[in-house]
PDB file of C-alpha atoms in Angstrom:
ATOM      1  CA  UNK A   1       0.000   0.000   0.000  1.00  0.00           C
ATOM      2  CA  UNK A   2       1.341   3.453  -0.931  1.00  0.00           C
ATOM      3  CA  UNK A   3       1.887   5.901   1.881  1.00  0.00           C
ATOM      4  CA  UNK A   4      -0.109   8.560   0.006  1.00  0.00           C
ATOM      5  CA  UNK A   5      -3.182   7.537  -1.959  1.00  0.00           C
ATOM      6  CA  UNK A   6      -5.138   9.868  -4.208  1.00  0.00           C
ATOM      7  CA  UNK A   7      -8.554   9.413  -5.722  1.00  0.00           C
ATOM      8  CA  UNK A   8      -9.798   9.503  -8.322  1.00  0.00           C
ATOM      9  CA  UNK A   9      -6.888   8.821 -10.678  1.00  0.00           C
ATOM     10  CA  UNK A  10      -8.736  10.472 -13.564  1.00  0.00           C
ATOM     11  CA  UNK A  11     -11.591  12.917 -13.475  1.00  0.00           C
ATOM     12  CA  UNK A  12     -13.554  14.528 -16.291  1.00  0.00           C
ATOM     13  CA  UNK A  13     -15.966  17.328 -15.458  1.00  0.00           C
ATOM     14  CA  UNK A  14     -18.138  19.820 -17.291  1.00  0.00           C
ATOM     15  CA  UNK A  15     -17.353  23.483 -16.963  1.00  0.00           C
ATOM     16  CA  UNK A  16     -19.008  24.904 -13.871  1.00  0.00           C
ATOM     17  CA  UNK A  17     -19.093  21.676 -11.883  1.00  0.00           C
ATOM     18  CA  UNK A  18     -17.894  21.348  -8.302  1.00  0.00           C
ATOM     19  CA  UNK A  19     -14.857  19.060  -8.138  1.00  0.00           C
ATOM     20  CA  UNK A  20     -13.370  17.120  -5.236  1.00  0.00           C
ATOM     21  CA  UNK A  21     -10.029  15.333  -5.207  1.00  0.00           C
ATOM     22  CA  UNK A  22      -9.137  13.210  -2.206  1.00  0.00           C
ATOM     23  CA  UNK A  23      -5.862  12.331  -0.538  1.00  0.00           C
ATOM     24  CA  UNK A  24      -5.321   9.776   2.228  1.00  0.00           C
ATOM     25  CA  UNK A  25      -2.015   9.128   3.915  1.00  0.00           C
ATOM     26  CA  UNK A  26      -0.714   6.559   6.362  1.00  0.00           C
ATOM     27  CA  UNK A  27       2.312   8.331   7.864  1.00  0.00           C
ATOM     28  CA  UNK A  28       2.658  11.010  10.498  1.00  0.00           C
ATOM     29  CA  UNK A  29       2.962  14.407   8.900  1.00  0.00           C
ATOM     30  CA  UNK A  30       3.832  17.974   9.715  1.00  0.00           C
ATOM     31  CA  UNK A  31       2.296  19.375   6.548  1.00  0.00           C
ATOM     32  CA  UNK A  32       0.360  18.360   3.459  1.00  0.00           C
ATOM     33  CA  UNK A  33       0.893  20.031   0.103  1.00  0.00           C
ATOM     34  CA  UNK A  34      -1.421  20.316  -2.869  1.00  0.00           C
ATOM     35  CA  UNK A  35       0.423  20.900  -6.145  1.00  0.00           C
ATOM     36  CA  UNK A  36      -0.807  21.606  -9.677  1.00  0.00           C
ATOM     37  CA  UNK A  37       1.055  20.575 -12.806  1.00  0.00           C
ATOM     38  CA  UNK A  38      -0.039  21.685 -16.258  1.00  0.00           C
ATOM     39  CA  UNK A  39       1.019  19.859 -19.417  1.00  0.00           C
ATOM     40  CA  UNK A  40       4.507  21.022 -20.262  1.00  0.00           C
ATOM     41  CA  UNK A  41       5.958  20.572 -16.825  1.00  0.00           C
ATOM     42  CA  UNK A  42       5.863  23.432 -14.340  1.00  0.00           C
ATOM     43  CA  UNK A  43       4.547  22.662 -10.860  1.00  0.00           C
ATOM     44  CA  UNK A  44       2.747  25.261  -8.795  1.00  0.00           C
ATOM     45  CA  UNK A  45       2.220  24.950  -5.076  1.00  0.00           C
ATOM     46  CA  UNK A  46      -1.476  25.581  -4.390  1.00  0.00           C
ATOM     47  CA  UNK A  47      -1.695  24.985  -0.661  1.00  0.00           C
ATOM     48  CA  UNK A  48       0.326  23.847   2.288  1.00  0.00           C
ATOM     49  CA  UNK A  49      -1.703  22.966   5.354  1.00  0.00           C
ATOM     50  CA  UNK A  50      -1.333  21.198   8.645  1.00  0.00           C
ATOM     51  CA  UNK A  51      -4.834  21.700  10.035  1.00  0.00           C
ATOM     52  CA  UNK A  52      -8.262  23.020   9.138  1.00  0.00           C
ATOM     53  CA  UNK A  53      -9.072  24.647   5.872  1.00  0.00           C
ATOM     54  CA  UNK A  54      -7.562  27.106   3.406  1.00  0.00           C
ATOM     55  CA  UNK A  55      -9.190  28.967   0.545  1.00  0.00           C
ATOM     56  CA  UNK A  56      -7.705  30.755  -2.432  1.00  0.00           C
ATOM     57  CA  UNK A  57     -10.081  31.990  -5.086  1.00  0.00           C
ATOM     58  CA  UNK A  58     -12.119  29.021  -6.330  1.00  0.00           C
ATOM     59  CA  UNK A  59      -9.880  26.499  -4.596  1.00  0.00           C
ATOM     60  CA  UNK A  60     -10.465  25.124  -1.112  1.00  0.00           C
ATOM     61  CA  UNK A  61      -8.276  22.617   0.719  1.00  0.00           C
ATOM     62  CA  UNK A  62      -9.229  20.828   3.912  1.00  0.00           C
ATOM     63  CA  UNK A  63      -7.403  18.414   6.134  1.00  0.00           C
ATOM     64  CA  UNK A  64      -8.556  16.070   8.899  1.00  0.00           C
ATOM     65  CA  UNK A  65      -5.481  15.056  10.885  1.00  0.00           C
ATOM     66  CA  UNK A  66      -7.301  12.397  12.940  1.00  0.00           C
ATOM     67  CA  UNK A  67      -8.624  10.686   9.816  1.00  0.00           C
ATOM     68  CA  UNK A  68      -5.385  11.300   7.844  1.00  0.00           C
ATOM     69  CA  UNK A  69      -7.340  12.685   4.938  1.00  0.00           C
ATOM     70  CA  UNK A  70      -7.331  15.839   2.858  1.00  0.00           C
ATOM     71  CA  UNK A  71      -9.558  17.103   0.074  1.00  0.00           C
ATOM     72  CA  UNK A  72      -9.047  19.673  -2.643  1.00  0.00           C
ATOM     73  CA  UNK A  73     -12.226  21.295  -3.928  1.00  0.00           C
ATOM     74  CA  UNK A  74     -12.602  23.399  -7.052  1.00  0.00           C
ATOM     75  CA  UNK A  75     -15.780  25.454  -7.318  1.00  0.00           C
ATOM     76  CA  UNK A  76     -17.172  26.636 -10.674  1.00  0.00           C
ATOM     77  CA  UNK A  77     -14.580  24.612 -12.579  1.00  0.00           C
ATOM     78  CA  UNK A  78     -13.134  25.990 -15.794  1.00  0.00           C
ATOM     79  CA  UNK A  79     -11.196  24.376 -18.669  1.00  0.00           C
ATOM     80  CA  UNK A  80      -8.051  26.168 -17.480  1.00  0.00           C
ATOM     81  CA  UNK A  81      -8.254  24.068 -14.304  1.00  0.00           C
ATOM     82  CA  UNK A  82      -7.361  21.036 -16.433  1.00  0.00           C
ATOM     83  CA  UNK A  83      -4.096  19.758 -14.974  1.00  0.00           C
ATOM     84  CA  UNK A  84      -2.607  17.075 -12.771  1.00  0.00           C
ATOM     85  CA  UNK A  85      -3.204  17.662  -9.070  1.00  0.00           C
ATOM     86  CA  UNK A  86      -0.670  16.106  -6.730  1.00  0.00           C
ATOM     87  CA  UNK A  87      -0.909  15.592  -2.998  1.00  0.00           C
ATOM     88  CA  UNK A  88       2.389  15.395  -1.088  1.00  0.00           C
ATOM     89  CA  UNK A  89       3.072  14.981   2.616  1.00  0.00           C
ATOM     90  CA  UNK A  90       6.070  15.888   4.670  1.00  0.00           C
ATOM     91  CA  UNK A  91       7.072  15.329   8.248  1.00  0.00           C
ATOM     92  CA  UNK A  92       8.585  12.011   9.121  1.00  0.00           C
ATOM     93  CA  UNK A  93      11.390  12.369   6.623  1.00  0.00           C
ATOM     94  CA  UNK A  94      12.675  15.864   7.307  1.00  0.00           C
ATOM     95  CA  UNK A  95      12.470  17.940   4.175  1.00  0.00           C
ATOM     96  CA  UNK A  96      11.588  15.000   1.955  1.00  0.00           C
ATOM     97  CA  UNK A  97       8.054  14.874   0.607  1.00  0.00           C
ATOM     98  CA  UNK A  98       6.143  11.705  -0.163  1.00  0.00           C
ATOM     99  CA  UNK A  99       4.042  12.198  -3.270  1.00  0.00           C
ATOM    100  CA  UNK A 100       0.734  10.726  -4.313  1.00  0.00           C
ATOM    101  CA  UNK A 101       0.371   9.441  -7.858  1.00  0.00           C
ATOM    102  CA  UNK A 102      -1.644  12.471  -8.943  1.00  0.00           C
ATOM    103  CA  UNK A 103      -5.159  13.062 -10.245  1.00  0.00           C
ATOM    104  CA  UNK A 104      -5.575  13.966 -13.903  1.00  0.00           C
ATOM    105  CA  UNK A 105      -8.383  16.495 -14.199  1.00  0.00           C
ATOM    106  CA  UNK A 106      -9.982  17.461 -17.470  1.00  0.00           C
ATOM    107  CA  UNK A 107     -12.666  20.147 -17.509  1.00  0.00           C
ATOM    108  CA  UNK A 108     -14.686  20.292 -20.723  1.00  0.00           C
ATOM    109  CA  UNK A 109     -16.403  23.433 -21.959  1.00  0.00           C
TER     110      UNK A 109
ATOM    111  CA  UNK B   1      10.647  37.830  -7.629  1.00  0.00           C
ATOM    112  CA  UNK B   2       9.054  34.465  -6.833  1.00  0.00           C
ATOM    113  CA  UNK B   3      10.527  32.561  -9.736  1.00  0.00           C
ATOM    114  CA  UNK B   4      12.772  29.585 -10.042  1.00  0.00           C
ATOM    115  CA  UNK B   5      14.437  29.712 -13.444  1.00  0.00           C
ATOM    116  CA  UNK B   6      15.718  26.584 -15.131  1.00  0.00           C
ATOM    117  CA  UNK B   7      17.831  26.376 -18.261  1.00  0.00           C
ATOM    118  CA  UNK B   8      17.763  24.912 -20.777  1.00  0.00           C
ATOM    119  CA  UNK B   9      14.079  24.061 -21.250  1.00  0.00           C
ATOM    120  CA  UNK B  10      14.915  21.165 -23.547  1.00  0.00           C
ATOM    121  CA  UNK B  11      18.107  19.144 -23.933  1.00  0.00           C
ATOM    122  CA  UNK B  12      19.010  16.282 -26.237  1.00  0.00           C
ATOM    123  CA  UNK B  13      22.284  14.531 -25.530  1.00  0.00           C
ATOM    124  CA  UNK B  14      24.152  11.419 -26.523  1.00  0.00           C
ATOM    125  CA  UNK B  15      25.343   8.850 -24.031  1.00  0.00           C
ATOM    126  CA  UNK B  16      28.937  10.096 -24.256  1.00  0.00           C
ATOM    127  CA  UNK B  17      28.121  13.782 -23.847  1.00  0.00           C
ATOM    128  CA  UNK B  18      28.683  15.994 -20.820  1.00  0.00           C
ATOM    129  CA  UNK B  19      26.068  18.639 -20.168  1.00  0.00           C
ATOM    130  CA  UNK B  20      24.791  20.716 -17.271  1.00  0.00           C
ATOM    131  CA  UNK B  21      21.378  21.838 -16.092  1.00  0.00           C
ATOM    132  CA  UNK B  22      21.124  25.164 -14.341  1.00  0.00           C
ATOM    133  CA  UNK B  23      18.683  26.476 -11.738  1.00  0.00           C
ATOM    134  CA  UNK B  24      18.519  29.963 -10.262  1.00  0.00           C
ATOM    135  CA  UNK B  25      16.385  31.663  -7.624  1.00  0.00           C
ATOM    136  CA  UNK B  26      16.572  35.105  -6.039  1.00  0.00           C
ATOM    137  CA  UNK B  27      14.087  34.661  -3.214  1.00  0.00           C
ATOM    138  CA  UNK B  28      16.785  34.205  -0.564  1.00  0.00           C
ATOM    139  CA  UNK B  29      15.844  30.552  -0.165  1.00  0.00           C
ATOM    140  CA  UNK B  30      18.498  28.423   1.497  1.00  0.00           C
ATOM    141  CA  UNK B  31      17.199  24.997   0.420  1.00  0.00           C
ATOM    142  CA  UNK B  32      17.293  23.831  -3.190  1.00  0.00           C
ATOM    143  CA  UNK B  33      16.194  20.538  -4.669  1.00  0.00           C
ATOM    144  CA  UNK B  34      16.548  18.429  -7.796  1.00  0.00           C
ATOM    145  CA  UNK B  35      13.673  16.155  -8.754  1.00  0.00           C
ATOM    146  CA  UNK B  36      13.351  13.712 -11.635  1.00  0.00           C
ATOM    147  CA  UNK B  37       9.930  13.085 -13.147  1.00  0.00           C
ATOM    148  CA  UNK B  38       9.053  10.381 -15.643  1.00  0.00           C
ATOM    149  CA  UNK B  39       5.933  10.728 -17.764  1.00  0.00           C
ATOM    150  CA  UNK B  40       2.693  10.221 -15.850  1.00  0.00           C
ATOM    151  CA  UNK B  41       4.550   9.706 -12.553  1.00  0.00           C
ATOM    152  CA  UNK B  42       5.031  11.987  -9.556  1.00  0.00           C
ATOM    153  CA  UNK B  43       8.387  13.705  -9.023  1.00  0.00           C
ATOM    154  CA  UNK B  44      11.173  11.690  -7.373  1.00  0.00           C
ATOM    155  CA  UNK B  45      13.607  13.486  -5.125  1.00  0.00           C
ATOM    156  CA  UNK B  46      17.245  13.270  -6.217  1.00  0.00           C
ATOM    157  CA  UNK B  47      19.230  15.789  -4.148  1.00  0.00           C
ATOM    158  CA  UNK B  48      18.690  18.432  -1.492  1.00  0.00           C
ATOM    159  CA  UNK B  49      21.073  21.266  -0.726  1.00  0.00           C
ATOM    160  CA  UNK B  50      20.646  23.109   2.534  1.00  0.00           C
ATOM    161  CA  UNK B  51      22.726  26.245   3.096  1.00  0.00           C
ATOM    162  CA  UNK B  52      24.843  25.297   0.073  1.00  0.00           C
ATOM    163  CA  UNK B  53      25.708  21.892   1.525  1.00  0.00           C
ATOM    164  CA  UNK B  54      24.447  18.588   0.147  1.00  0.00           C
ATOM    165  CA  UNK B  55      22.082  17.239   2.788  1.00  0.00           C
ATOM    166  CA  UNK B  56      20.246  14.483   0.905  1.00  0.00           C
ATOM    167  CA  UNK B  57      21.387  12.239  -1.936  1.00  0.00           C
ATOM    168  CA  UNK B  58      18.707   9.686  -2.729  1.00  0.00           C
ATOM    169  CA  UNK B  59      21.204   7.054  -3.911  1.00  0.00           C
ATOM    170  CA  UNK B  60      21.451   8.765  -7.282  1.00  0.00           C
ATOM    171  CA  UNK B  61      23.967   7.243  -9.743  1.00  0.00           C
ATOM    172  CA  UNK B  62      27.266   9.109  -9.957  1.00  0.00           C
ATOM    173  CA  UNK B  63      26.616  10.041 -13.580  1.00  0.00           C
ATOM    174  CA  UNK B  64      24.498  12.804 -12.001  1.00  0.00           C
ATOM    175  CA  UNK B  65      26.639  15.295 -10.109  1.00  0.00           C
ATOM    176  CA  UNK B  66      25.021  18.226  -8.290  1.00  0.00           C
ATOM    177  CA  UNK B  67      26.745  21.466  -7.450  1.00  0.00           C
ATOM    178  CA  UNK B  68      25.634  24.496  -5.445  1.00  0.00           C
ATOM    179  CA  UNK B  69      28.135  27.298  -6.169  1.00  0.00           C
ATOM    180  CA  UNK B  70      26.208  29.854  -4.090  1.00  0.00           C
ATOM    181  CA  UNK B  71      22.864  30.319  -2.367  1.00  0.00           C
ATOM    182  CA  UNK B  72      21.116  31.343  -5.603  1.00  0.00           C
ATOM    183  CA  UNK B  73      22.446  28.748  -8.008  1.00  0.00           C
ATOM    184  CA  UNK B  74      22.095  25.007  -8.358  1.00  0.00           C
ATOM    185  CA  UNK B  75      23.620  22.956 -11.140  1.00  0.00           C
ATOM    186  CA  UNK B  76      23.227  19.348 -12.175  1.00  0.00           C
ATOM    187  CA  UNK B  77      26.134  17.991 -14.186  1.00  0.00           C
ATOM    188  CA  UNK B  78      25.359  15.088 -16.478  1.00  0.00           C
ATOM    189  CA  UNK B  79      27.863  12.611 -17.853  1.00  0.00           C
ATOM    190  CA  UNK B  80      27.537   9.243 -19.589  1.00  0.00           C
ATOM    191  CA  UNK B  81      23.790   9.124 -19.168  1.00  0.00           C
ATOM    192  CA  UNK B  82      21.618   6.232 -20.240  1.00  0.00           C
ATOM    193  CA  UNK B  83      18.432   6.408 -22.339  1.00  0.00           C
ATOM    194  CA  UNK B  84      16.403   5.537 -19.218  1.00  0.00           C
ATOM    195  CA  UNK B  85      17.581   8.831 -17.702  1.00  0.00           C
ATOM    196  CA  UNK B  86      15.345  10.655 -20.176  1.00  0.00           C
ATOM    197  CA  UNK B  87      12.854  12.569 -18.046  1.00  0.00           C
ATOM    198  CA  UNK B  88      11.750  15.994 -16.877  1.00  0.00           C
ATOM    199  CA  UNK B  89      14.243  17.391 -14.352  1.00  0.00           C
ATOM    200  CA  UNK B  90      12.699  19.854 -11.935  1.00  0.00           C
ATOM    201  CA  UNK B  91      14.451  22.243  -9.610  1.00  0.00           C
ATOM    202  CA  UNK B  92      12.712  23.609  -6.539  1.00  0.00           C
ATOM    203  CA  UNK B  93      13.541  25.854  -3.618  1.00  0.00           C
ATOM    204  CA  UNK B  94      12.170  26.606  -0.174  1.00  0.00           C
ATOM    205  CA  UNK B  95      13.058  28.947   2.627  1.00  0.00           C
ATOM    206  CA  UNK B  96      15.199  26.728   4.848  1.00  0.00           C
ATOM    207  CA  UNK B  97      14.324  23.133   3.936  1.00  0.00           C
ATOM    208  CA  UNK B  98      11.735  21.822   6.344  1.00  0.00           C
ATOM    209  CA  UNK B  99       8.778  19.857   5.048  1.00  0.00           C
ATOM    210  CA  UNK B 100       6.246  22.421   6.246  1.00  0.00           C
ATOM    211  CA  UNK B 101       7.388  25.128   3.875  1.00  0.00           C
ATOM    212  CA  UNK B 102       5.978  26.060   0.504  1.00  0.00           C
ATOM    213  CA  UNK B 103       8.016  24.741  -2.409  1.00  0.00           C
ATOM    214  CA  UNK B 104       8.679  26.866  -5.467  1.00  0.00           C
ATOM    215  CA  UNK B 105       9.312  24.874  -8.637  1.00  0.00           C
ATOM    216  CA  UNK B 106      10.959  25.773 -11.896  1.00  0.00           C
ATOM    217  CA  UNK B 107       9.345  24.816 -15.195  1.00  0.00           C
ATOM    218  CA  UNK B 108      11.820  21.988 -15.704  1.00  0.00           C
ATOM    219  CA  UNK B 109      14.300  20.740 -18.275  1.00  0.00           C
ATOM    220  CA  UNK B 110      12.982  18.034 -20.590  1.00  0.00           C
ATOM    221  CA  UNK B 111      15.969  15.760 -21.167  1.00  0.00           C
ATOM    222  CA  UNK B 112      16.243  13.192 -23.928  1.00  0.00           C
ATOM    223  CA  UNK B 113      19.216  10.817 -23.956  1.00  0.00           C
ATOM    224  CA  UNK B 114      19.850   9.130 -27.292  1.00  0.00           C
TER     225      UNK B 114
END
């Protein structure tokens, strides 16, 4: 079993839909990261959180430390949200992150 | 300036070539990272430099040689690579190198080894 599991692996949505991507982890952590990677390579850090909830524009990230689970929500999805979303956790390994396999999101117009 | 700049964006090299990848940041970050990413896979950590000293080497083959000449620059020297080393090489930086800091990534160098 991987230490960080993401679901779903692939997700196709219509423009405007509410999207949820889930991340479960089995290790102790000090922080969980949500990353976005568009085709062509560059990775952008969306959120880093260790408790509660964070919001930035149409993106919301939540974490439940007791349940070892985090969700990334996208409200009013748009085709430009199409990307790979990666969950990564850090803590037990110093400054090494353990990455999930990623969720490929496609938003159709 | 919140950018991590990587050059070149693309690189094609033969197995006998020597080349270098370059990464630069001017955010005052003291931790810099090299990651390797194969298609449709998450990034894999290769090296971490903390305060210009190598702090993590993830058992990377010696044909990859990192260098941190100063706090703003990180190089990855490549020599005698194999075709399976073809991948996207990503540089990242963070403030001091703990896991609860935001990471800033460059756009990567797409490397093809022929």
